[in-house]
């Protein structure tokens, strides 16, 4: 069996999949944090890997950038490969003084300027939210281990180079913490398909201060995020 976008055999993915946007980040995570790694997808260079973390099976695959790309891969992972838990690990732009560059952010809810969730939900407004269980477990583990995390709303935009000059002010007024391009669609798909989803982000830049993450933080952020997610969901 293969799907239009994934060539893997049935059973090739673990029930828990980490989903960075960048397939090379997927490769980096698989190579550096997993053991017994097998590359299970190369179609369109959207690499997917399955291995083990401290003996437990885990997969990691790129989602690509933006909601349409993420929806293709996640739908196929869930419907064809029996994936049960999807954790997006990525970066966002901070739109809040509460979220500094380099800070970790768990998105409990996602707004969007995209029409994808309205198309899915017959024109109604969907309260796109994270899996409470995943959010609770990651948050609880972070607190217990004194890992600072922020929890709040993320805005998923279809347009990175937006012409909407007032968007930032609106997001601030509604107390959003960050902006990225995937989570609202992931959460809506999870609600419809009945799988568990969570987004764990590192702020890579600050839209209020015109500041970007240092090379040091950029290098260490994946390590911190991957260990937080895997230790909390597999061992806590
Ligand atoms: N906009 C959208 N997505 C992003 C940004 C941003 O400013 N920063 C990181 N991902």
PDB file of C-alpha atoms in Angstrom, residues 57-184:
ATOM      1  CA  UNK A  57       8.381   3.618  18.766  1.00  0.00           C
ATOM      2  CA  UNK A  58       8.172   7.152  17.361  1.00  0.00           C
ATOM      3  CA  UNK A  59       7.940   8.579  13.856  1.00  0.00           C
ATOM      4  CA  UNK A  60       8.935  11.997  12.581  1.00  0.00           C
ATOM      5  CA  UNK A  61       7.971  13.493   9.242  1.00  0.00           C
ATOM      6  CA  UNK A  62       7.975  16.878   7.514  1.00  0.00           C
ATOM      7  CA  UNK A  63       4.608  18.554   6.964  1.00  0.00           C
ATOM      8  CA  UNK A  64       5.782  21.203   4.524  1.00  0.00           C
ATOM      9  CA  UNK A  65       4.805  24.834   4.990  1.00  0.00           C
ATOM     10  CA  UNK A  66       1.201  25.929   5.315  1.00  0.00           C
ATOM     11  CA  UNK A  67      -2.125  24.308   5.960  1.00  0.00           C
ATOM     12  CA  UNK A  68      -2.780  22.626   2.589  1.00  0.00           C
ATOM     13  CA  UNK A  69       0.520  20.762   2.741  1.00  0.00           C
ATOM     14  CA  UNK A  70       0.118  19.739   6.373  1.00  0.00           C
ATOM     15  CA  UNK A  71      -3.420  18.508   5.694  1.00  0.00           C
ATOM     16  CA  UNK A  72      -2.320  16.222   2.883  1.00  0.00           C
ATOM     17  CA  UNK A  73       0.312  14.447   4.970  1.00  0.00           C
ATOM     18  CA  UNK A  74      -1.627  14.346   8.233  1.00  0.00           C
ATOM     19  CA  UNK A  75      -4.809  13.051   6.599  1.00  0.00           C
ATOM     20  CA  UNK A  76      -2.877  10.210   4.972  1.00  0.00           C
ATOM     21  CA  UNK A  77      -0.968   9.412   8.187  1.00  0.00           C
ATOM     22  CA  UNK A  78      -4.175   9.173  10.179  1.00  0.00           C
ATOM     23  CA  UNK A  79      -6.480   7.536   7.643  1.00  0.00           C
ATOM     24  CA  UNK A  80      -4.028   5.145   5.985  1.00  0.00           C
ATOM     25  CA  UNK A  81      -1.349   4.497   8.592  1.00  0.00           C
ATOM     26  CA  UNK A  82      -3.321   4.477  11.847  1.00  0.00           C
ATOM     27  CA  UNK A  83      -1.455   7.388  13.425  1.00  0.00           C
ATOM     28  CA  UNK A  84      -3.119   8.404  16.711  1.00  0.00           C
ATOM     29  CA  UNK A  85      -1.088  11.331  18.070  1.00  0.00           C
ATOM     30  CA  UNK A  86       0.443  14.137  16.019  1.00  0.00           C
ATOM     31  CA  UNK A  87       2.634  16.784  17.612  1.00  0.00           C
ATOM     32  CA  UNK A  88       3.657  19.677  15.404  1.00  0.00           C
ATOM     33  CA  UNK A  89       7.076  20.924  16.480  1.00  0.00           C
ATOM     34  CA  UNK A  90       7.883  24.211  14.827  1.00  0.00           C
ATOM     35  CA  UNK A  91       8.581  27.891  15.044  1.00  0.00           C
ATOM     36  CA  UNK A  92       6.398  30.963  15.155  1.00  0.00           C
ATOM     37  CA  UNK A  93       6.664  34.709  15.156  1.00  0.00           C
ATOM     38  CA  UNK A  94       5.848  36.190  18.567  1.00  0.00           C
ATOM     39  CA  UNK A  95       3.095  38.806  18.630  1.00  0.00           C
ATOM     40  CA  UNK A  96       3.145  39.279  22.402  1.00  0.00           C
ATOM     41  CA  UNK A  97       5.423  40.706  25.056  1.00  0.00           C
ATOM     42  CA  UNK A  98       4.666  37.547  27.049  1.00  0.00           C
ATOM     43  CA  UNK A  99       6.511  35.407  24.455  1.00  0.00           C
ATOM     44  CA  UNK A 100      10.194  36.235  24.061  1.00  0.00           C
ATOM     45  CA  UNK A 101      12.373  35.074  21.214  1.00  0.00           C
ATOM     46  CA  UNK A 102      13.530  31.538  22.002  1.00  0.00           C
ATOM     47  CA  UNK A 103      10.624  30.869  24.407  1.00  0.00           C
ATOM     48  CA  UNK A 104       8.565  27.674  24.219  1.00  0.00           C
ATOM     49  CA  UNK A 105       4.860  27.964  23.515  1.00  0.00           C
ATOM     50  CA  UNK A 106       2.089  25.352  23.719  1.00  0.00           C
ATOM     51  CA  UNK A 107      -0.838  26.384  21.495  1.00  0.00           C
ATOM     52  CA  UNK A 108      -4.088  25.530  23.261  1.00  0.00           C
ATOM     53  CA  UNK A 109      -6.224  27.124  20.524  1.00  0.00           C
ATOM     54  CA  UNK A 110      -5.752  28.344  16.975  1.00  0.00           C
ATOM     55  CA  UNK A 111      -7.411  31.132  14.995  1.00  0.00           C
ATOM     56  CA  UNK A 112      -6.907  31.565  11.285  1.00  0.00           C
ATOM     57  CA  UNK A 113      -7.440  33.819   8.262  1.00  0.00           C
ATOM     58  CA  UNK A 114      -7.750  30.688   6.134  1.00  0.00           C
ATOM     59  CA  UNK A 115     -11.000  29.269   4.849  1.00  0.00           C
ATOM     60  CA  UNK A 116      -9.925  25.648   5.310  1.00  0.00           C
ATOM     61  CA  UNK A 117     -11.799  25.080   8.566  1.00  0.00           C
ATOM     62  CA  UNK A 118     -14.968  26.738   7.314  1.00  0.00           C
ATOM     63  CA  UNK A 119     -14.867  24.521   4.239  1.00  0.00           C
ATOM     64  CA  UNK A 120     -14.471  21.512   6.520  1.00  0.00           C
ATOM     65  CA  UNK A 121     -17.138  22.640   9.024  1.00  0.00           C
ATOM     66  CA  UNK A 122     -19.942  23.645   6.614  1.00  0.00           C
ATOM     67  CA  UNK A 123     -19.323  27.384   6.942  1.00  0.00           C
ATOM     68  CA  UNK A 124     -19.604  27.464  10.742  1.00  0.00           C
ATOM     69  CA  UNK A 125     -16.828  28.794  13.011  1.00  0.00           C
ATOM     70  CA  UNK A 126     -14.850  25.992  14.587  1.00  0.00           C
ATOM     71  CA  UNK A 127     -13.224  26.290  18.016  1.00  0.00           C
ATOM     72  CA  UNK A 128      -9.963  24.748  16.813  1.00  0.00           C
ATOM     73  CA  UNK A 129      -8.218  23.492  19.933  1.00  0.00           C
ATOM     74  CA  UNK A 130      -5.421  21.186  21.028  1.00  0.00           C
ATOM     75  CA  UNK A 131      -5.944  17.770  22.556  1.00  0.00           C
ATOM     76  CA  UNK A 132      -6.483  18.449  26.253  1.00  0.00           C
ATOM     77  CA  UNK A 133      -4.679  15.236  27.172  1.00  0.00           C
ATOM     78  CA  UNK A 134      -1.541  16.041  25.163  1.00  0.00           C
ATOM     79  CA  UNK A 135      -1.532  19.637  26.326  1.00  0.00           C
ATOM     80  CA  UNK A 136      -2.009  18.627  29.947  1.00  0.00           C
ATOM     81  CA  UNK A 137       0.741  16.018  29.840  1.00  0.00           C
ATOM     82  CA  UNK A 138       3.321  18.240  28.155  1.00  0.00           C
ATOM     83  CA  UNK A 139       2.465  21.237  30.345  1.00  0.00           C
ATOM     84  CA  UNK A 140       2.537  19.180  33.520  1.00  0.00           C
ATOM     85  CA  UNK A 141       5.894  17.631  32.602  1.00  0.00           C
ATOM     86  CA  UNK A 142       7.323  21.085  31.826  1.00  0.00           C
ATOM     87  CA  UNK A 143       6.172  22.463  35.191  1.00  0.00           C
ATOM     88  CA  UNK A 144       7.540  19.470  37.080  1.00  0.00           C
ATOM     89  CA  UNK A 145      10.931  19.840  35.415  1.00  0.00           C
ATOM     90  CA  UNK A 146      11.105  23.643  35.673  1.00  0.00           C
ATOM     91  CA  UNK A 147      11.027  24.070  31.885  1.00  0.00           C
ATOM     92  CA  UNK A 148       9.463  27.495  31.188  1.00  0.00           C
ATOM     93  CA  UNK A 149       6.535  27.326  28.741  1.00  0.00           C
ATOM     94  CA  UNK A 150       3.790  29.727  27.720  1.00  0.00           C
ATOM     95  CA  UNK A 151       0.282  28.492  26.888  1.00  0.00           C
ATOM     96  CA  UNK A 152      -2.077  30.485  24.691  1.00  0.00           C
ATOM     97  CA  UNK A 153      -3.579  31.049  21.276  1.00  0.00           C
ATOM     98  CA  UNK A 154      -1.736  30.847  17.987  1.00  0.00           C
ATOM     99  CA  UNK A 155      -2.816  32.449  14.720  1.00  0.00           C
ATOM    100  CA  UNK A 156      -2.362  30.330  11.585  1.00  0.00           C
ATOM    101  CA  UNK A 157      -2.097  32.479   8.499  1.00  0.00           C
ATOM    102  CA  UNK A 158      -2.246  31.550   4.830  1.00  0.00           C
ATOM    103  CA  UNK A 159      -0.086  34.538   3.896  1.00  0.00           C
ATOM    104  CA  UNK A 160       3.434  34.864   5.346  1.00  0.00           C
ATOM    105  CA  UNK A 161       3.998  38.180   3.555  1.00  0.00           C
ATOM    106  CA  UNK A 162       0.651  39.641   4.494  1.00  0.00           C
ATOM    107  CA  UNK A 163      -0.483  43.034   3.237  1.00  0.00           C
ATOM    108  CA  UNK A 164      -2.829  43.386   6.223  1.00  0.00           C
ATOM    109  CA  UNK A 165      -1.084  46.076   8.258  1.00  0.00           C
ATOM    110  CA  UNK A 166      -3.634  45.912  11.085  1.00  0.00           C
ATOM    111  CA  UNK A 167      -3.410  42.163  11.709  1.00  0.00           C
ATOM    112  CA  UNK A 168      -0.632  42.432  14.289  1.00  0.00           C
ATOM    113  CA  UNK A 169      -2.572  44.963  16.348  1.00  0.00           C
ATOM    114  CA  UNK A 170      -5.688  42.780  16.244  1.00  0.00           C
ATOM    115  CA  UNK A 171      -3.765  39.715  17.371  1.00  0.00           C
ATOM    116  CA  UNK A 172      -2.286  41.724  20.260  1.00  0.00           C
ATOM    117  CA  UNK A 173      -5.700  43.023  21.247  1.00  0.00           C
ATOM    118  CA  UNK A 174      -7.025  39.454  21.390  1.00  0.00           C
ATOM    119  CA  UNK A 175      -4.005  38.236  23.357  1.00  0.00           C
ATOM    120  CA  UNK A 176      -2.598  35.847  20.786  1.00  0.00           C
ATOM    121  CA  UNK A 177       0.963  34.772  21.539  1.00  0.00           C
ATOM    122  CA  UNK A 178       2.267  33.756  18.135  1.00  0.00           C
ATOM    123  CA  UNK A 179       1.719  33.490  14.419  1.00  0.00           C
ATOM    124  CA  UNK A 180       2.571  30.516  12.183  1.00  0.00           C
ATOM    125  CA  UNK A 181       0.944  28.712   9.260  1.00  0.00           C
ATOM    126  CA  UNK A 182      -0.305  25.241  10.253  1.00  0.00           C
ATOM    127  CA  UNK A 183      -1.950  24.657  13.636  1.00  0.00           C
ATOM    128  CA  UNK A 184      -5.563  25.697  12.974  1.00  0.00           C
TER     129      UNK A 184
END
